[in-house]
Amino acid sequence: MLPAVRRDPTGVFMRAARRFGEVVYFKIGPRRGYLITNPADVRHVLQDNARNYHKSPLYQKLRMSIGNGLLTSEDDFWLRQRRIAQPAFHRQRVAELAGVMARAARETGDEWQSIAADGRPVDVADEMMRFTRTVVLRALLGGDLGPFTSKIDSAWVVINEHVGNSFWSLGIAARFQRAKARRFEEARLVLRQAVDYVINERRRNPSDNADLLSMLMGARDEETGEGMTDEQLRVEVTTFLLAGQETTSLALTWTWYLLSQYPAAQQRLEQELDTVLAGRPPEYSDLAQLPYTRMVVDEAMRLYPPAWGFSRQALADDTLGGFHLPRGWLALVIPYVLHRLPAFWKDPETFDPERFSPERSADRPKFVYVPFGAGPRQCIGNQFALIEAHLSVATLAQRYRLQLVKGHRVEPWPLITLRPRFGMPMTIEKRQVRGQMANGKGEVNGDVSAMSRERSNRAITPKIPSDRS
Ligand code: HEM
């Protein structure tokens, strides 16, 4: 199965689930395991019997890139790091950070004014990456990346591609690909320098703001009273910088794509925004009145879950769906497949936000929709990401309509995350806001000048992934 899985992992898992059912035996290279698609089994592995599982060896590759931190560590060490970071993601705290998110979304909207006036397409994947990075830096790490701002996106693309492509490899071919290895090391260096910049800036200008970075820097071991080593701090800041921007930006990118393909949903969204907001920019307190907007985000993450697949390794023998799972074997949990199971999702390939209405969700088992994982290792940033996505879709869709460039080929590219393989070039059209206008002219106010600063950097560069096969 190895070549097939490397070539088309989502396709292979989709076909396997369709053909063989709820538990499918896989031997992929040296690894054996089951693809599981019964929600009870998913719950068993991720939640009820989570103690019997570690993240799978596939995570080793990620650990080699970003280090042993909250995302990649296990057991007591993981628990300690999770406890340190958890207060920064408390519901109340995240709600307080919504102001930062709303402001960043408005700034993006302001910048889009001249793009819209120009009519020139931009790569929305890049736009969203820039937006979510700004949010993570301002809300959690209290700053910016200084001179590394412009380099970080391409560095992350290289890392993502390298780790994604080597996920299933045996490590033999990779050693012979010197040029690729060098690009990867260069990208890692950029990332490391950027993270050092964030930490050093904070050390130079300590803040009394109780954000994530100050929690990480101020944490003390209960027994020894010692803080994290510089290296550990670096690993955690890297983890949050990457985990916090990449996934959310992809959720938003796929949302814009889907809205452009389903005009009825786009219209319904605009109707909700115009009726509820009447032209004023949305704030956190408006979100409860914007349920359709939230359903749009949920449905986009169903069809294109940014974390499209993850896996666990059994520490001791277990039983899944009546089948014996020997110690050391993998359990593959693939949201991309779970989110399309015809038994739980009618017309699974159709974008239909209202399937997330309370009535239509009532009978659906929780574990067939797991964009943020589940159990103790569930995404720590899920509320953060959902509020950020909800607010930014409301802010930007209120002012603009995005259209995919005609004829552009859109293809999901399952690396660590699910990216659009050839980017997402879209035009941004200004729309008339129905209802009460903020400036009395049928447009929401914005800072046009901000855009001219950014504009020159926004030309689309063709996306040519190195692994086109
Ligand atoms: C739409 C956005 C996001 C998606 C789809 C997503 C998805 C996920 C998933 C599926 C996992 C669990 C992986 C597993 O069980 O193997 C996870 C873990 C994690 N996520 Fe997210 N995530 C998102 C946003 C964020 C944000 C905004 C942050 C931080 C600011 C973040 C930080 C983390 C961390 C630190 C972990 C590891 C948690 C642990 O193991 O204790 N994520 N994420």
Coordinates of N, CA and C in Angstrom, one line a residue, residues 168-350:
W168 N 5.0 8.9 5.2 CA 4.9 7.4 5.0 C 6.2 6.8 4.5
S169 N 7.2 7.7 4.4 CA 8.5 7.1 3.7 C 9.3 6.4 4.8
L170 N 10.2 5.6 4.3 CA 11.0 4.8 5.2 C 12.3 5.5 5.5
G171 N 12.4 6.7 4.9 CA 13.6 7.6 5.2 C 14.8 7.2 4.3
I172 N 14.7 6.3 3.4 CA 15.8 5.9 2.5 C 16.0 6.9 1.4
A173 N 14.9 7.1 0.7 CA 14.9 8.0 -0.5 C 15.3 9.4 0.0
A174 N 14.8 9.9 1.1 CA 15.0 11.2 1.5 C 16.4 11.6 1.7
R175 N 17.2 10.6 2.1 CA 18.6 10.9 2.4 C 19.4 11.3 1.1
F176 N 18.8 10.8 0.0 CA 19.5 11.1 -1.3 C 19.1 12.4 -1.9
Q177 N 18.1 13.0 -1.3 CA 17.6 14.2 -2.0 C 18.2 15.4 -1.3
R178 N 19.5 15.7 -1.6 CA 20.2 16.7 -0.9 C 19.6 18.1 -1.0
A179 N 19.2 18.4 -2.2 CA 18.7 19.8 -2.4 C 17.5 20.0 -1.5
K180 N 16.6 19.0 -1.5 CA 15.4 19.1 -0.7 C 15.8 19.2 0.8
A181 N 16.7 18.4 1.2 CA 17.1 18.4 2.6 C 17.7 19.8 3.0
R182 N 18.4 20.4 2.1 CA 19.0 21.7 2.4 C 17.9 22.7 2.5
R183 N 17.0 22.7 1.6 CA 15.8 23.6 1.7 C 15.1 23.5 3.0
F184 N 15.0 22.3 3.5 CA 14.3 22.0 4.7 C 15.1 22.6 5.9
E185 N 16.4 22.4 5.9 CA 17.2 22.9 7.0 C 17.2 24.4 7.0
E186 N 17.2 25.0 5.8 CA 17.1 26.5 5.7 C 15.8 27.0 6.3
A187 N 14.7 26.3 6.0 CA 13.4 26.7 6.5 C 13.4 26.6 8.0
R188 N 13.9 25.5 8.5 CA 14.0 25.3 10.0 C 14.7 26.4 10.6
L189 N 15.8 26.9 10.0 CA 16.6 28.0 10.6 C 15.7 29.3 10.6
V190 N 15.0 29.6 9.5 CA 14.2 30.8 9.5 C 13.2 30.7 10.7
L191 N 12.6 29.5 10.8 CA 11.6 29.4 11.9 C 12.2 29.6 13.2
R192 N 13.3 29.0 13.4 CA 14.0 29.1 14.7 C 14.4 30.6 15.0
Q193 N 14.9 31.3 14.0 CA 15.2 32.7 14.2 C 14.0 33.6 14.5
A194 N 12.9 33.2 13.8 CA 11.7 34.0 14.0 C 11.2 33.8 15.5
V195 N 11.2 32.6 15.9 CA 10.8 32.3 17.3 C 11.7 32.9 18.3
D196 N 13.0 32.9 18.1 CA 13.9 33.6 19.0 C 13.6 35.1 19.0
Y197 N 13.3 35.6 17.9 CA 13.0 37.0 17.9 C 11.8 37.3 18.8
V198 N 10.7 36.5 18.7 CA 9.5 36.7 19.5 C 9.9 36.7 21.0
I199 N 10.7 35.7 21.4 CA 11.1 35.5 22.8 C 12.0 36.6 23.3
N200 N 12.9 37.0 22.5 CA 13.9 38.0 22.9 C 13.2 39.4 23.0
E201 N 12.2 39.6 22.1 CA 11.5 40.9 22.2 C 10.7 41.0 23.5
R202 N 10.1 39.8 23.9 CA 9.4 39.8 25.2 C 10.3 40.0 26.4
R203 N 11.5 39.4 26.3 CA 12.4 39.6 27.4 C 12.9 41.0 27.5
R204 N 13.0 41.7 26.3 CA 13.5 43.1 26.3 C 12.3 43.9 26.9
N205 N 11.1 43.6 26.5 CA 10.0 44.4 26.9 C 8.9 43.6 27.7
P206 N 9.2 43.2 28.9 CA 8.3 42.4 29.6 C 6.9 43.0 29.7
S207 N 5.9 42.2 29.6 CA 4.5 42.8 29.7 C 3.7 42.2 30.8
D208 N 2.8 42.9 31.4 CA 2.0 42.4 32.5 C 0.8 41.7 31.9
N209 N 0.7 41.7 30.6 CA -0.4 41.1 29.9 C -0.3 39.5 30.1
A210 N -1.4 38.9 30.7 CA -1.3 37.5 31.0 C -1.6 36.7 29.7
D211 N -0.8 36.8 28.7 CA -1.1 36.1 27.5 C -0.3 34.7 27.5
L212 N -0.5 34.0 26.5 CA 0.1 32.6 26.4 C 1.6 32.7 26.6
L213 N 2.3 33.6 26.0 CA 3.7 33.7 26.1 C 4.2 34.0 27.5
S214 N 3.5 34.9 28.2 CA 3.9 35.1 29.6 C 3.6 33.9 30.5
M215 N 2.6 33.1 30.1 CA 2.3 31.9 30.9 C 3.5 30.9 30.7
L216 N 3.9 30.8 29.4 CA 4.9 29.8 29.1 C 6.3 30.3 29.8
M217 N 6.5 31.6 29.7 CA 7.8 32.1 30.3 C 7.8 32.1 31.8
G218 N 6.6 32.3 32.4 CA 6.5 32.4 33.9 C 6.3 31.0 34.6
A219 N 6.1 29.9 33.8 CA 5.7 28.6 34.4 C 6.9 28.1 35.2
R220 N 6.6 27.6 36.4 CA 7.6 27.1 37.3 C 7.2 25.6 37.7
D221 N 8.2 24.8 37.7 CA 8.0 23.4 38.1 C 7.6 23.4 39.6
E222 N 6.5 22.7 39.9 CA 6.0 22.7 41.3 C 7.1 22.2 42.3
E223 N 7.9 21.2 41.9 CA 8.8 20.6 42.8 C 10.2 21.4 42.8
T224 N 10.7 21.7 41.7 CA 12.0 22.3 41.6 C 12.0 23.8 41.6
G225 N 10.8 24.4 41.2 CA 10.7 25.8 41.1 C 11.4 26.3 39.8
E226 N 11.9 25.4 39.0 CA 12.6 25.9 37.8 C 11.6 26.2 36.6
G227 N 12.0 27.1 35.8 CA 11.2 27.4 34.6 C 11.6 26.5 33.4
M228 N 10.9 26.8 32.3 CA 11.3 26.0 31.1 C 12.7 26.4 30.6
T229 N 13.4 25.4 30.1 CA 14.7 25.8 29.5 C 14.4 26.6 28.2
D230 N 15.4 27.3 27.8 CA 15.2 28.2 26.6 C 14.8 27.3 25.4
E231 N 15.3 26.1 25.3 CA 15.0 25.2 24.2 C 13.5 24.8 24.3
Q232 N 13.1 24.5 25.5 CA 11.7 24.1 25.6 C 10.7 25.2 25.3
L233 N 11.1 26.4 25.7 CA 10.3 27.5 25.4 C 10.2 27.8 23.9
R234 N 11.3 27.6 23.3 CA 11.4 27.8 21.8 C 10.4 26.7 21.1
V235 N 10.5 25.5 21.6 CA 9.6 24.5 21.0 C 8.1 24.8 21.2
E236 N 7.8 25.3 22.4 CA 6.3 25.6 22.6 C 5.9 26.8 21.8
V237 N 6.7 27.8 21.7 CA 6.3 29.0 20.9 C 6.2 28.6 19.4
T238 N 7.1 27.7 18.9 CA 7.1 27.2 17.6 C 5.7 26.5 17.4
T239 N 5.4 25.6 18.3 CA 4.2 24.8 18.2 C 3.0 25.7 18.1
F240 N 2.9 26.7 18.9 CA 1.7 27.6 18.8 C 1.7 28.5 17.6
L241 N 2.8 28.9 17.2 CA 2.9 29.7 16.0 C 2.4 28.9 14.8
L242 N 2.9 27.7 14.7 CA 2.5 26.9 13.5 C 1.1 26.3 13.7
A243 N 0.8 25.7 14.8 CA -0.5 25.1 15.0 C -1.6 26.1 14.9
G244 N -1.3 27.3 15.4 CA -2.3 28.3 15.5 C -2.6 29.0 14.2
Q245 N -1.7 29.1 13.3 CA -2.0 29.9 12.1 C -2.4 29.0 10.9
E246 N -1.7 27.9 10.7 CA -1.8 27.1 9.5 C -3.2 26.5 9.4
T247 N -3.7 25.8 10.4 CA -5.0 25.1 10.3 C -6.1 26.1 10.1
T248 N -6.1 27.2 10.9 CA -7.2 28.1 10.8 C -7.2 28.8 9.5
S249 N -6.0 29.1 9.0 CA -6.0 29.8 7.7 C -6.6 28.9 6.6
L250 N -6.3 27.6 6.7 CA -6.8 26.6 5.7 C -8.4 26.5 5.8
A251 N -8.9 26.5 7.1 CA -10.3 26.4 7.2 C -11.0 27.6 6.5
L252 N -10.3 28.8 6.7 CA -10.9 30.0 6.0 C -10.8 29.9 4.5
T253 N -9.6 29.5 4.0 CA -9.4 29.4 2.6 C -10.4 28.5 1.9
W254 N -10.7 27.3 2.5 CA -11.7 26.4 2.0 C -13.1 27.0 2.1
T255 N -13.3 27.7 3.1 CA -14.6 28.4 3.3 C -14.9 29.3 2.1
W256 N -13.9 30.2 1.8 CA -14.1 31.1 0.7 C -14.3 30.4 -0.6
Y257 N -13.5 29.3 -0.8 CA -13.7 28.5 -2.0 C -15.1 27.9 -2.2
L258 N -15.6 27.3 -1.1 CA -16.9 26.7 -1.1 C -18.0 27.7 -1.3
L259 N -17.9 28.8 -0.7 CA -18.9 29.9 -0.9 C -18.9 30.3 -2.3
S260 N -17.8 30.4 -3.0 CA -17.8 30.8 -4.4 C -18.4 29.8 -5.3
Q261 N -18.4 28.5 -4.8 CA -19.0 27.5 -5.7 C -20.5 27.3 -5.4
Y262 N -21.0 27.8 -4.3 CA -22.4 27.6 -3.9 C -23.1 29.0 -3.7
P263 N -23.6 29.6 -4.8 CA -24.1 30.9 -4.7 C -25.3 31.0 -3.7
A264 N -26.1 30.0 -3.6 CA -27.2 30.1 -2.7 C -26.8 30.2 -1.2
A265 N -25.7 29.5 -0.9 CA -25.2 29.6 0.5 C -24.6 31.0 0.7
Q266 N -23.9 31.5 -0.3 CA -23.3 32.8 -0.3 C -24.4 33.8 0.0
Q267 N -25.5 33.7 -0.7 CA -26.6 34.7 -0.6 C -27.2 34.6 0.8
R268 N -27.4 33.4 1.2 CA -28.0 33.2 2.6 C -27.1 33.8 3.7
L269 N -25.8 33.6 3.5 CA -24.8 34.2 4.4 C -24.9 35.7 4.4
E270 N -24.9 36.3 3.2 CA -25.0 37.8 3.1 C -26.3 38.3 3.7
Q271 N -27.4 37.5 3.5 CA -28.6 38.0 4.1 C -28.6 38.0 5.6
E272 N -28.0 37.0 6.2 CA -27.9 37.0 7.6 C -27.0 38.1 8.1
L273 N -25.9 38.4 7.5 CA -25.0 39.4 7.9 C -25.7 40.8 7.8
D274 N -26.4 41.0 6.7 CA -27.0 42.3 6.5 C -28.1 42.6 7.4
T275 N -28.9 41.5 7.7 CA -30.0 41.7 8.6 C -29.6 41.9 10.0
V276 N -28.7 41.1 10.5 CA -28.3 41.2 11.9 C -27.4 42.4 12.1
L277 N -26.5 42.7 11.2 CA -25.5 43.7 11.5 C -25.8 45.1 11.0
A278 N -26.7 45.1 10.0 CA -27.2 46.3 9.4 C -26.0 47.3 9.0
G279 N -24.9 46.7 8.5 CA -23.8 47.5 8.1 C -22.7 47.8 9.1
R280 N -23.0 47.5 10.4 CA -21.8 47.8 11.3 C -21.0 46.5 11.4
P281 N -19.7 46.7 11.7 CA -18.8 45.6 11.7 C -19.1 44.7 12.9
P282 N -19.0 43.4 12.7 CA -19.4 42.4 13.8 C -18.4 42.4 15.0
E283 N -18.9 42.2 16.1 CA -18.1 42.0 17.3 C -18.4 40.6 17.9
Y284 N -17.7 40.2 18.9 CA -17.9 38.9 19.6 C -19.4 38.8 20.0
S285 N -20.0 39.9 20.6 CA -21.3 39.8 21.1 C -22.4 39.5 20.0
D286 N -22.0 39.7 18.7 CA -22.9 39.4 17.6 C -23.0 38.0 17.2
L287 N -22.0 37.2 17.6 CA -21.8 35.9 17.0 C -23.0 35.0 17.3
A288 N -23.6 35.1 18.5 CA -24.7 34.2 18.8 C -25.9 34.5 17.8
Q289 N -26.0 35.7 17.3 CA -27.0 36.0 16.3 C -26.6 35.7 14.9
L290 N -25.5 35.1 14.7 CA -25.1 34.7 13.3 C -24.9 33.2 13.2
P291 N -25.9 32.4 13.4 CA -25.7 31.0 13.4 C -25.4 30.4 12.0
Y292 N -25.9 31.0 10.9 CA -25.7 30.5 9.6 C -24.2 30.7 9.3
T293 N -23.6 31.8 9.7 CA -22.2 32.0 9.4 C -21.4 30.9 10.1
R294 N -21.7 30.6 11.3 CA -21.0 29.5 12.0 C -21.2 28.2 11.3
M295 N -22.4 27.9 10.8 CA -22.6 26.7 10.1 C -21.8 26.6 8.8
V296 N -21.6 27.7 8.2 CA -20.8 27.7 7.0 C -19.3 27.3 7.3
V297 N -18.8 27.8 8.4 CA -17.5 27.4 8.8 C -17.4 25.9 9.2
D298 N -18.4 25.4 10.0 CA -18.5 24.0 10.3 C -18.5 23.1 9.1
E299 N -19.3 23.5 8.1 CA -19.5 22.7 7.0 C -18.2 22.7 6.1
A300 N -17.5 23.8 6.1 CA -16.3 23.9 5.3 C -15.3 22.9 5.9
M301 N -15.2 22.9 7.3 CA -14.3 22.0 8.0 C -14.7 20.5 7.9
R302 N -16.0 20.3 7.5 CA -16.4 18.9 7.3 C -15.8 18.4 6.0
L303 N -16.0 19.2 4.9 CA -15.5 18.8 3.6 C -14.0 18.9 3.5
Y304 N -13.4 19.9 4.1 CA -12.0 20.0 4.0 C -11.4 20.2 5.4
P305 N -11.3 19.1 6.2 CA -10.8 19.3 7.5 C -9.3 19.6 7.5
P306 N -8.9 20.8 8.0 CA -7.5 21.1 7.9 C -6.5 20.1 8.4
A307 N -6.9 19.4 9.5 CA -6.1 18.3 10.0 C -6.9 17.1 9.5
W308 N -6.6 16.6 8.3 CA -7.4 15.7 7.5 C -7.3 14.3 8.1
G309 N -6.2 14.0 8.8 CA -6.0 12.6 9.3 C -5.0 12.5 10.4
F310 N -5.3 11.7 11.4 CA -4.2 11.5 12.4 C -4.3 10.1 12.9
S311 N -3.3 9.7 13.7 CA -3.3 8.3 14.1 C -2.7 8.1 15.4
R312 N -2.9 6.9 16.0 CA -2.4 6.5 17.3 C -1.8 5.1 17.2
Q313 N -0.9 4.9 18.2 CA -0.2 3.6 18.2 C -0.6 2.9 19.6
A314 N -1.0 1.7 19.5 CA -1.5 1.0 20.7 C -0.3 0.6 21.6
L315 N -0.4 0.9 22.9 CA 0.7 0.6 23.8 C 0.5 -0.9 24.3
A316 N -0.8 -1.3 24.3 CA -1.1 -2.7 24.7 C -2.1 -3.2 23.7
D317 N -2.3 -4.6 23.7 CA -3.3 -5.1 22.8 C -4.7 -4.5 23.1
D318 N -5.5 -4.4 22.1 CA -6.8 -3.8 22.3 C -7.8 -4.5 21.3
T319 N -9.1 -4.2 21.4 CA -10.0 -4.7 20.4 C -10.8 -3.6 19.8
L320 N -10.8 -3.6 18.5 CA -11.6 -2.5 17.8 C -12.6 -3.1 16.9
G321 N -13.9 -2.8 17.1 CA -14.9 -3.3 16.3 C -14.9 -4.8 16.2
G322 N -14.5 -5.4 17.3 CA -14.5 -6.9 17.4 C -13.2 -7.5 16.8
F323 N -12.3 -6.7 16.3 CA -11.1 -7.2 15.8 C -9.9 -7.0 16.8
H324 N -9.0 -7.9 16.9 CA -7.9 -7.8 17.7 C -6.9 -6.8 17.2
L325 N -6.5 -5.8 18.0 CA -5.5 -4.9 17.6 C -4.2 -5.1 18.4
P326 N -3.2 -5.8 17.9 CA -2.0 -6.1 18.7 C -1.2 -4.8 19.1
R327 N -0.6 -4.9 20.1 CA 0.3 -3.8 20.6 C 1.2 -3.3 19.5
G328 N 1.4 -2.0 19.4 CA 2.3 -1.5 18.3 C 1.6 -1.2 17.0
W329 N 0.4 -1.7 16.8 CA -0.3 -1.4 15.6 C -0.9 0.0 15.7
L330 N -1.3 0.5 14.5 CA -1.9 1.9 14.4 C -3.4 1.8 14.3
A331 N -4.0 2.9 14.9 CA -5.4 3.1 14.6 C -5.4 4.4 13.9
L332 N -6.0 4.4 12.6 CA -6.0 5.6 11.8 C -7.3 6.2 11.9
V333 N -7.3 7.5 12.3 CA -8.6 8.3 12.4 C -8.5 9.3 11.3
I334 N -9.4 9.2 10.3 CA -9.3 10.1 9.2 C -10.5 11.0 9.1
P335 N -10.5 12.2 9.6 CA -11.7 13.1 9.5 C -12.2 13.2 8.1
Y336 N -11.3 13.3 7.1 CA -11.7 13.5 5.7 C -12.7 12.4 5.3
V337 N -12.4 11.2 5.9 CA -13.3 10.0 5.5 C -14.6 10.0 6.4
L338 N -14.3 10.2 7.8 CA -15.5 10.2 8.7 C -16.5 11.3 8.3
H339 N -16.0 12.4 7.8 CA -16.9 13.5 7.5 C -17.7 13.3 6.2
R340 N -17.4 12.2 5.6 CA -18.1 11.9 4.3 C -18.8 10.6 4.3
L341 N -19.0 10.0 5.5 CA -19.6 8.7 5.5 C -21.1 8.8 5.2
P342 N -21.5 8.1 4.1 CA -22.9 8.3 3.7 C -24.0 7.9 4.8
A343 N -23.5 7.1 5.7 CA -24.5 6.7 6.7 C -24.9 7.8 7.6
F344 N -24.0 8.8 7.7 CA -24.3 9.9 8.6 C -24.5 11.3 7.9
W345 N -24.0 11.3 6.7 CA -24.1 12.6 6.0 C -24.8 12.4 4.6
K346 N -26.0 13.0 4.5 CA -26.7 12.8 3.2 C -26.0 13.7 2.2
D347 N -25.9 13.1 0.9 CA -25.2 13.8 -0.1 C -23.8 14.4 0.4
P348 N -23.0 13.5 0.8 CA -21.8 14.0 1.6 C -20.9 15.0 0.8
E349 N -20.9 14.9 -0.5 CA -20.0 15.8 -1.3 C -20.6 17.2 -1.5
T350 N -21.8 17.4 -1.1 CA -22.5 18.7 -1.3 C -22.2 19.6 -0.1

